Amino acid sequence: MKLLPTVLLCLLCVGFLVSTESRAQAPVKPARAVAYSLLLPGLGHKYINEGSWNRTATLYTVVDVALMVGLVSSEWQRRYLVNSYQTWASSYAGISTEGKDRSFYLTIGNHLSSDAYRDAQLRERRVDLAARVNDPEFQWSWNSIEDFQRYRDLRGSSESWSQRRGSLIVALVANRLIAAVTALIAARRQQDQVIEVAVTPDSMIRIALTL
């Protein structure tokens, strides 16, 4: 996620190069318009519009930049909360954060202590899971109910930010696909207009006389 600002800067540089190229190019190529739109929504419409930013191109790009900023922000917030609940567990549940995976942090958020976890597994006749408590690295005990609940709140908030991050990624992909499809339609429409202008009644008469 630290690379996102750099990626955004590179995309804007590509937009400048597309602008320079579009002023000198001849007919619009639909495939190129689609490729530019997938790279950065709005570039395809800018390319079709002879390198000028029209309302459609600007809208797609602004939406994409806003989504990227939201993605960076949500990822930063998620990582901050993950670090917060891990530190909280280390301070108030007596665990070592080294080498612990997500499953472990989910487990200590569902049981007040490793002894309570073992009792719950034995009641369910999951002897293999209950035996995990024999490992000193898999032992914990929350100092109080308040500390336990605070941990659950922090972890729940981090999960919410993680889901928001996923939604933003889906929105970024959707914005590119929609921009690519609309750019393709616009490019083909422009090609059709060029053909209609080129084949005029006068040109048809001249071709007939030449034949």
PDB file of C-alpha atoms in Angstrom:
ATOM      1  CA  MET A   1       0.000   0.000   0.000  1.00  0.00           C
ATOM      2  CA  LYS A   2       2.987   2.305   0.406  1.00  0.00           C
ATOM      3  CA  LEU A   3       3.406   2.085  -3.380  1.00  0.00           C
ATOM      4  CA  LEU A   4      -0.025   3.535  -4.153  1.00  0.00           C
ATOM      5  CA  PRO A   5       1.073   7.210  -4.179  1.00  0.00           C
ATOM      6  CA  THR A   6       3.904   6.269  -6.552  1.00  0.00           C
ATOM      7  CA  VAL A   7       1.500   4.322  -8.771  1.00  0.00           C
ATOM      8  CA  LEU A   8      -0.876   7.283  -8.851  1.00  0.00           C
ATOM      9  CA  LEU A   9       1.949   9.620  -9.872  1.00  0.00           C
ATOM     10  CA  CYS A  10       2.971   7.218 -12.658  1.00  0.00           C
ATOM     11  CA  LEU A  11      -0.606   7.090 -13.937  1.00  0.00           C
ATOM     12  CA  LEU A  12      -0.783  10.873 -14.082  1.00  0.00           C
ATOM     13  CA  CYS A  13       2.501  10.907 -16.037  1.00  0.00           C
ATOM     14  CA  VAL A  14       1.012   8.399 -18.467  1.00  0.00           C
ATOM     15  CA  GLY A  15      -1.975  10.717 -18.830  1.00  0.00           C
ATOM     16  CA  PHE A  16       0.358  13.535 -19.867  1.00  0.00           C
ATOM     17  CA  LEU A  17       2.044  11.305 -22.452  1.00  0.00           C
ATOM     18  CA  VAL A  18      -1.347  10.251 -23.822  1.00  0.00           C
ATOM     19  CA  SER A  19      -2.275  13.920 -24.133  1.00  0.00           C
ATOM     20  CA  THR A  20       0.871  14.651 -26.150  1.00  0.00           C
ATOM     21  CA  GLU A  21       0.352  11.639 -28.379  1.00  0.00           C
ATOM     22  CA  SER A  22      -3.336  12.320 -28.992  1.00  0.00           C
ATOM     23  CA  ARG A  23      -2.729  15.759 -30.472  1.00  0.00           C
ATOM     24  CA  ALA A  24      -0.598  14.292 -33.261  1.00  0.00           C
ATOM     25  CA  GLN A  25      -2.334  11.009 -33.915  1.00  0.00           C
ATOM     26  CA  ALA A  26      -4.677  10.230 -36.773  1.00  0.00           C
ATOM     27  CA  PRO A  27      -7.771   8.056 -36.444  1.00  0.00           C
ATOM     28  CA  VAL A  28      -8.886   6.863 -33.021  1.00  0.00           C
ATOM     29  CA  LYS A  29      -8.187   3.199 -32.237  1.00  0.00           C
ATOM     30  CA  PRO A  30     -10.830   1.565 -30.009  1.00  0.00           C
ATOM     31  CA  ALA A  31      -8.355  -0.969 -28.589  1.00  0.00           C
ATOM     32  CA  ARG A  32      -6.040   1.821 -27.488  1.00  0.00           C
ATOM     33  CA  ALA A  33      -8.926   3.715 -25.882  1.00  0.00           C
ATOM     34  CA  VAL A  34      -9.821   0.593 -23.891  1.00  0.00           C
ATOM     35  CA  ALA A  35      -6.199   0.048 -22.804  1.00  0.00           C
ATOM     36  CA  TYR A  36      -5.876   3.638 -21.599  1.00  0.00           C
ATOM     37  CA  SER A  37      -9.148   3.361 -19.678  1.00  0.00           C
ATOM     38  CA  LEU A  38      -8.000   0.205 -17.917  1.00  0.00           C
ATOM     39  CA  LEU A  39      -4.742   1.915 -16.992  1.00  0.00           C
ATOM     40  CA  LEU A  40      -6.483   4.992 -15.575  1.00  0.00           C
ATOM     41  CA  PRO A  41     -10.210   5.667 -16.068  1.00  0.00           C
ATOM     42  CA  GLY A  42     -10.650   8.868 -18.058  1.00  0.00           C
ATOM     43  CA  LEU A  43      -7.509   8.504 -20.171  1.00  0.00           C
ATOM     44  CA  GLY A  44      -9.429   6.626 -22.860  1.00  0.00           C
ATOM     45  CA  HIS A  45     -12.018   9.401 -23.171  1.00  0.00           C
ATOM     46  CA  LYS A  46      -9.239  11.989 -23.123  1.00  0.00           C
ATOM     47  CA  TYR A  47      -7.530  10.117 -25.966  1.00  0.00           C
ATOM     48  CA  ILE A  48     -10.760  10.048 -27.997  1.00  0.00           C
ATOM     49  CA  ASN A  49     -11.269  13.756 -27.352  1.00  0.00           C
ATOM     50  CA  GLU A  50      -7.935  14.620 -29.051  1.00  0.00           C
ATOM     51  CA  GLY A  51      -6.050  14.888 -25.756  1.00  0.00           C
ATOM     52  CA  SER A  52      -8.471  17.302 -24.089  1.00  0.00           C
ATOM     53  CA  TRP A  53     -10.134  16.739 -20.736  1.00  0.00           C
ATOM     54  CA  ASN A  54     -13.872  16.740 -21.246  1.00  0.00           C
ATOM     55  CA  ARG A  55     -16.486  16.259 -18.520  1.00  0.00           C
ATOM     56  CA  THR A  56     -16.649  12.463 -18.904  1.00  0.00           C
ATOM     57  CA  ALA A  57     -12.881  11.966 -18.794  1.00  0.00           C
ATOM     58  CA  THR A  58     -12.530  14.223 -15.763  1.00  0.00           C
ATOM     59  CA  LEU A  59     -15.345  12.461 -13.910  1.00  0.00           C
ATOM     60  CA  TYR A  60     -13.844   8.984 -14.352  1.00  0.00           C
ATOM     61  CA  THR A  61     -10.399  10.155 -13.259  1.00  0.00           C
ATOM     62  CA  VAL A  62     -11.658  12.094 -10.237  1.00  0.00           C
ATOM     63  CA  VAL A  63     -13.663   9.076  -9.075  1.00  0.00           C
ATOM     64  CA  ASP A  64     -10.635   6.807  -9.477  1.00  0.00           C
ATOM     65  CA  VAL A  65      -8.327   9.152  -7.562  1.00  0.00           C
ATOM     66  CA  ALA A  66     -10.899   9.486  -4.772  1.00  0.00           C
ATOM     67  CA  LEU A  67     -11.202   5.704  -4.528  1.00  0.00           C
ATOM     68  CA  MET A  68      -7.418   5.311  -4.398  1.00  0.00           C
ATOM     69  CA  VAL A  69      -7.151   7.900  -1.635  1.00  0.00           C
ATOM     70  CA  GLY A  70      -9.890   6.064   0.251  1.00  0.00           C
ATOM     71  CA  LEU A  71      -8.065   2.763  -0.233  1.00  0.00           C
ATOM     72  CA  VAL A  72      -4.795   4.162   1.142  1.00  0.00           C
ATOM     73  CA  SER A  73      -6.639   5.719   4.082  1.00  0.00           C
ATOM     74  CA  SER A  74      -8.572   2.548   4.928  1.00  0.00           C
ATOM     75  CA  GLU A  75      -5.440   0.394   4.741  1.00  0.00           C
ATOM     76  CA  TRP A  76      -3.578   2.776   7.055  1.00  0.00           C
ATOM     77  CA  GLN A  77      -6.468   2.736   9.528  1.00  0.00           C
ATOM     78  CA  ARG A  78      -6.709  -1.072   9.391  1.00  0.00           C
ATOM     79  CA  ARG A  79      -3.011  -1.523  10.079  1.00  0.00           C
ATOM     80  CA  TYR A  80      -3.176   0.976  12.937  1.00  0.00           C
ATOM     81  CA  LEU A  81      -6.027  -0.957  14.568  1.00  0.00           C
ATOM     82  CA  VAL A  82      -4.288  -4.319  14.041  1.00  0.00           C
ATOM     83  CA  ASN A  83      -1.190  -2.981  15.769  1.00  0.00           C
ATOM     84  CA  SER A  84      -3.400  -1.543  18.538  1.00  0.00           C
ATOM     85  CA  TYR A  85      -5.229  -4.770  19.385  1.00  0.00           C
ATOM     86  CA  GLN A  86      -2.031  -6.826  19.195  1.00  0.00           C
ATOM     87  CA  THR A  87      -0.311  -4.433  21.597  1.00  0.00           C
ATOM     88  CA  TRP A  88      -3.379  -4.479  23.843  1.00  0.00           C
ATOM     89  CA  ALA A  89      -3.370  -8.286  23.948  1.00  0.00           C
ATOM     90  CA  SER A  90       0.322  -8.319  24.760  1.00  0.00           C
ATOM     91  CA  SER A  91      -0.203  -5.883  27.628  1.00  0.00           C
ATOM     92  CA  TYR A  92      -3.410  -7.252  29.166  1.00  0.00           C
ATOM     93  CA  ALA A  93      -3.531 -10.941  28.190  1.00  0.00           C
ATOM     94  CA  GLY A  94       0.101 -11.865  28.682  1.00  0.00           C
ATOM     95  CA  ILE A  95       0.846 -13.079  25.167  1.00  0.00           C
ATOM     96  CA  SER A  96       3.834 -12.731  22.892  1.00  0.00           C
ATOM     97  CA  THR A  97       2.893 -11.244  19.501  1.00  0.00           C
ATOM     98  CA  GLU A  98       5.789 -12.911  17.698  1.00  0.00           C
ATOM     99  CA  GLY A  99       4.714 -15.621  15.269  1.00  0.00           C
ATOM    100  CA  LYS A 100       0.995 -15.311  16.012  1.00  0.00           C
ATOM    101  CA  ASP A 101      -1.433 -15.597  13.103  1.00  0.00           C
ATOM    102  CA  ARG A 102      -4.940 -14.245  12.596  1.00  0.00           C
ATOM    103  CA  SER A 103      -6.504 -17.459  13.900  1.00  0.00           C
ATOM    104  CA  PHE A 104      -4.807 -17.011  17.262  1.00  0.00           C
ATOM    105  CA  TYR A 105      -6.073 -13.447  17.647  1.00  0.00           C
ATOM    106  CA  LEU A 106      -9.584 -14.616  16.789  1.00  0.00           C
ATOM    107  CA  THR A 107      -9.330 -17.325  19.440  1.00  0.00           C
ATOM    108  CA  ILE A 108      -8.228 -15.056  22.293  1.00  0.00           C
ATOM    109  CA  GLY A 109     -11.105 -12.759  21.389  1.00  0.00           C
ATOM    110  CA  ASN A 110     -13.603 -15.554  22.037  1.00  0.00           C
ATOM    111  CA  HIS A 111     -12.300 -16.909  25.365  1.00  0.00           C
ATOM    112  CA  LEU A 112     -11.186 -15.168  28.553  1.00  0.00           C
ATOM    113  CA  SER A 113      -8.253 -17.537  29.034  1.00  0.00           C
ATOM    114  CA  SER A 114      -6.520 -20.535  27.544  1.00  0.00           C
ATOM    115  CA  ASP A 115      -8.057 -22.657  30.327  1.00  0.00           C
ATOM    116  CA  ALA A 116     -11.538 -21.535  29.303  1.00  0.00           C
ATOM    117  CA  TYR A 117     -10.669 -22.358  25.704  1.00  0.00           C
ATOM    118  CA  ARG A 118      -9.511 -25.869  26.685  1.00  0.00           C
ATOM    119  CA  ASP A 119     -12.684 -26.509  28.683  1.00  0.00           C
ATOM    120  CA  ALA A 120     -14.821 -25.411  25.719  1.00  0.00           C
ATOM    121  CA  GLN A 121     -12.977 -27.750  23.353  1.00  0.00           C
ATOM    122  CA  LEU A 122     -13.238 -30.692  25.744  1.00  0.00           C
ATOM    123  CA  ARG A 123     -16.989 -30.155  26.040  1.00  0.00           C
ATOM    124  CA  GLU A 124     -17.153 -30.413  22.251  1.00  0.00           C
ATOM    125  CA  ARG A 125     -14.890 -33.487  22.378  1.00  0.00           C
ATOM    126  CA  ARG A 126     -12.188 -31.761  20.347  1.00  0.00           C
ATOM    127  CA  VAL A 127      -9.278 -33.275  22.200  1.00  0.00           C
ATOM    128  CA  ASP A 128      -6.724 -32.329  19.542  1.00  0.00           C
ATOM    129  CA  LEU A 129      -7.640 -28.643  19.805  1.00  0.00           C
ATOM    130  CA  ALA A 130      -7.692 -28.746  23.599  1.00  0.00           C
ATOM    131  CA  ALA A 131      -4.142 -30.127  23.560  1.00  0.00           C
ATOM    132  CA  ARG A 132      -2.897 -26.911  21.960  1.00  0.00           C
ATOM    133  CA  VAL A 133      -3.047 -25.255  25.372  1.00  0.00           C
ATOM    134  CA  ASN A 134      -0.114 -27.404  26.472  1.00  0.00           C
ATOM    135  CA  ASP A 135       2.095 -25.162  24.354  1.00  0.00           C
ATOM    136  CA  PRO A 136       3.233 -22.164  26.477  1.00  0.00           C
ATOM    137  CA  GLU A 137       2.968 -19.969  23.391  1.00  0.00           C
ATOM    138  CA  PHE A 138      -0.753 -20.787  23.223  1.00  0.00           C
ATOM    139  CA  GLN A 139      -1.629 -19.598  26.716  1.00  0.00           C
ATOM    140  CA  TRP A 140      -3.278 -16.361  27.785  1.00  0.00           C
ATOM    141  CA  SER A 141      -5.479 -14.888  30.484  1.00  0.00           C
ATOM    142  CA  TRP A 142      -7.219 -11.526  30.294  1.00  0.00           C
ATOM    143  CA  ASN A 143      -6.767  -9.297  33.341  1.00  0.00           C
ATOM    144  CA  SER A 144     -10.415  -8.208  33.343  1.00  0.00           C
ATOM    145  CA  ILE A 145     -13.650  -8.331  31.404  1.00  0.00           C
ATOM    146  CA  GLU A 146     -13.140  -4.671  30.451  1.00  0.00           C
ATOM    147  CA  ASP A 147      -9.741  -5.403  28.887  1.00  0.00           C
ATOM    148  CA  PHE A 148     -11.222  -8.382  27.065  1.00  0.00           C
ATOM    149  CA  GLN A 149     -14.105  -6.297  25.689  1.00  0.00           C
ATOM    150  CA  ARG A 150     -11.778  -3.476  24.643  1.00  0.00           C
ATOM    151  CA  TYR A 151      -9.726  -5.985  22.658  1.00  0.00           C
ATOM    152  CA  ARG A 152     -12.849  -7.277  20.928  1.00  0.00           C
ATOM    153  CA  ASP A 153     -13.867  -3.727  19.985  1.00  0.00           C
ATOM    154  CA  LEU A 154     -10.456  -2.954  18.478  1.00  0.00           C
ATOM    155  CA  ARG A 155     -10.357  -6.189  16.516  1.00  0.00           C
ATOM    156  CA  GLY A 156     -13.943  -5.694  15.299  1.00  0.00           C
ATOM    157  CA  SER A 157     -13.075  -2.207  14.060  1.00  0.00           C
ATOM    158  CA  SER A 158     -10.064  -3.552  12.160  1.00  0.00           C
ATOM    159  CA  GLU A 159     -12.267  -6.158  10.467  1.00  0.00           C
ATOM    160  CA  SER A 160     -14.702  -3.414   9.420  1.00  0.00           C
ATOM    161  CA  TRP A 161     -11.887  -1.430   7.824  1.00  0.00           C
ATOM    162  CA  SER A 162     -10.691  -4.583   6.085  1.00  0.00           C
ATOM    163  CA  GLN A 163     -14.145  -5.084   4.559  1.00  0.00           C
ATOM    164  CA  ARG A 164     -14.205  -1.438   3.486  1.00  0.00           C
ATOM    165  CA  ARG A 165     -10.852  -1.918   1.788  1.00  0.00           C
ATOM    166  CA  GLY A 166     -12.276  -4.850  -0.166  1.00  0.00           C
ATOM    167  CA  SER A 167     -15.254  -2.775  -1.277  1.00  0.00           C
ATOM    168  CA  LEU A 168     -12.958   0.000  -2.495  1.00  0.00           C
ATOM    169  CA  ILE A 169     -10.881  -2.469  -4.522  1.00  0.00           C
ATOM    170  CA  VAL A 170     -14.069  -3.770  -6.157  1.00  0.00           C
ATOM    171  CA  ALA A 171     -15.130  -0.188  -6.917  1.00  0.00           C
ATOM    172  CA  LEU A 172     -11.736   0.565  -8.517  1.00  0.00           C
ATOM    173  CA  VAL A 173     -12.052  -2.464 -10.778  1.00  0.00           C
ATOM    174  CA  ALA A 174     -15.661  -1.611 -11.660  1.00  0.00           C
ATOM    175  CA  ASN A 175     -14.729   1.990 -12.494  1.00  0.00           C
ATOM    176  CA  ARG A 176     -12.074   0.767 -14.917  1.00  0.00           C
ATOM    177  CA  LEU A 177     -14.397  -1.709 -16.607  1.00  0.00           C
ATOM    178  CA  ILE A 178     -17.182   0.849 -17.029  1.00  0.00           C
ATOM    179  CA  ALA A 179     -14.724   3.441 -18.346  1.00  0.00           C
ATOM    180  CA  ALA A 180     -13.282   0.898 -20.805  1.00  0.00           C
ATOM    181  CA  VAL A 181     -16.711  -0.092 -22.136  1.00  0.00           C
ATOM    182  CA  THR A 182     -17.918   3.498 -22.565  1.00  0.00           C
ATOM    183  CA  ALA A 183     -14.599   4.478 -24.184  1.00  0.00           C
ATOM    184  CA  LEU A 184     -14.941   1.574 -26.620  1.00  0.00           C
ATOM    185  CA  ILE A 185     -18.472   2.649 -27.565  1.00  0.00           C
ATOM    186  CA  ALA A 186     -17.379   6.277 -27.993  1.00  0.00           C
ATOM    187  CA  ALA A 187     -14.372   5.297 -30.119  1.00  0.00           C
ATOM    188  CA  ARG A 188     -16.455   3.123 -32.433  1.00  0.00           C
ATOM    189  CA  ARG A 189     -19.069   5.843 -32.737  1.00  0.00           C
ATOM    190  CA  GLN A 190     -16.365   8.328 -33.703  1.00  0.00           C
ATOM    191  CA  GLN A 191     -15.037   5.903 -36.312  1.00  0.00           C
ATOM    192  CA  ASP A 192     -18.521   5.562 -37.802  1.00  0.00           C
ATOM    193  CA  GLN A 193     -18.857   9.348 -38.008  1.00  0.00           C
ATOM    194  CA  VAL A 194     -15.517   9.606 -39.838  1.00  0.00           C
ATOM    195  CA  ILE A 195     -16.661   7.033 -42.388  1.00  0.00           C
ATOM    196  CA  GLU A 196     -19.962   8.838 -42.929  1.00  0.00           C
ATOM    197  CA  VAL A 197     -18.173  12.142 -43.515  1.00  0.00           C
ATOM    198  CA  ALA A 198     -15.623  10.598 -45.874  1.00  0.00           C
ATOM    199  CA  VAL A 199     -18.215   8.913 -48.094  1.00  0.00           C
ATOM    200  CA  THR A 200     -20.233  11.942 -49.302  1.00  0.00           C
ATOM    201  CA  PRO A 201     -22.404  12.136 -52.477  1.00  0.00           C
ATOM    202  CA  ASP A 202     -19.732  14.269 -54.181  1.00  0.00           C
ATOM    203  CA  SER A 203     -17.033  11.709 -53.491  1.00  0.00           C
ATOM    204  CA  MET A 204     -19.253   8.932 -54.835  1.00  0.00           C
ATOM    205  CA  ILE A 205     -19.814  10.917 -58.066  1.00  0.00           C
ATOM    206  CA  ARG A 206     -16.076  11.482 -58.481  1.00  0.00           C
ATOM    207  CA  ILE A 207     -15.389   7.770 -57.983  1.00  0.00           C
ATOM    208  CA  ALA A 208     -18.035   6.891 -60.586  1.00  0.00           C
ATOM    209  CA  LEU A 209     -16.611   9.337 -63.135  1.00  0.00           C
ATOM    210  CA  THR A 210     -13.126   8.032 -62.544  1.00  0.00           C
ATOM    211  CA  LEU A 211     -14.250   4.473 -63.185  1.00  0.00           C
TER     212      LEU A 211
END
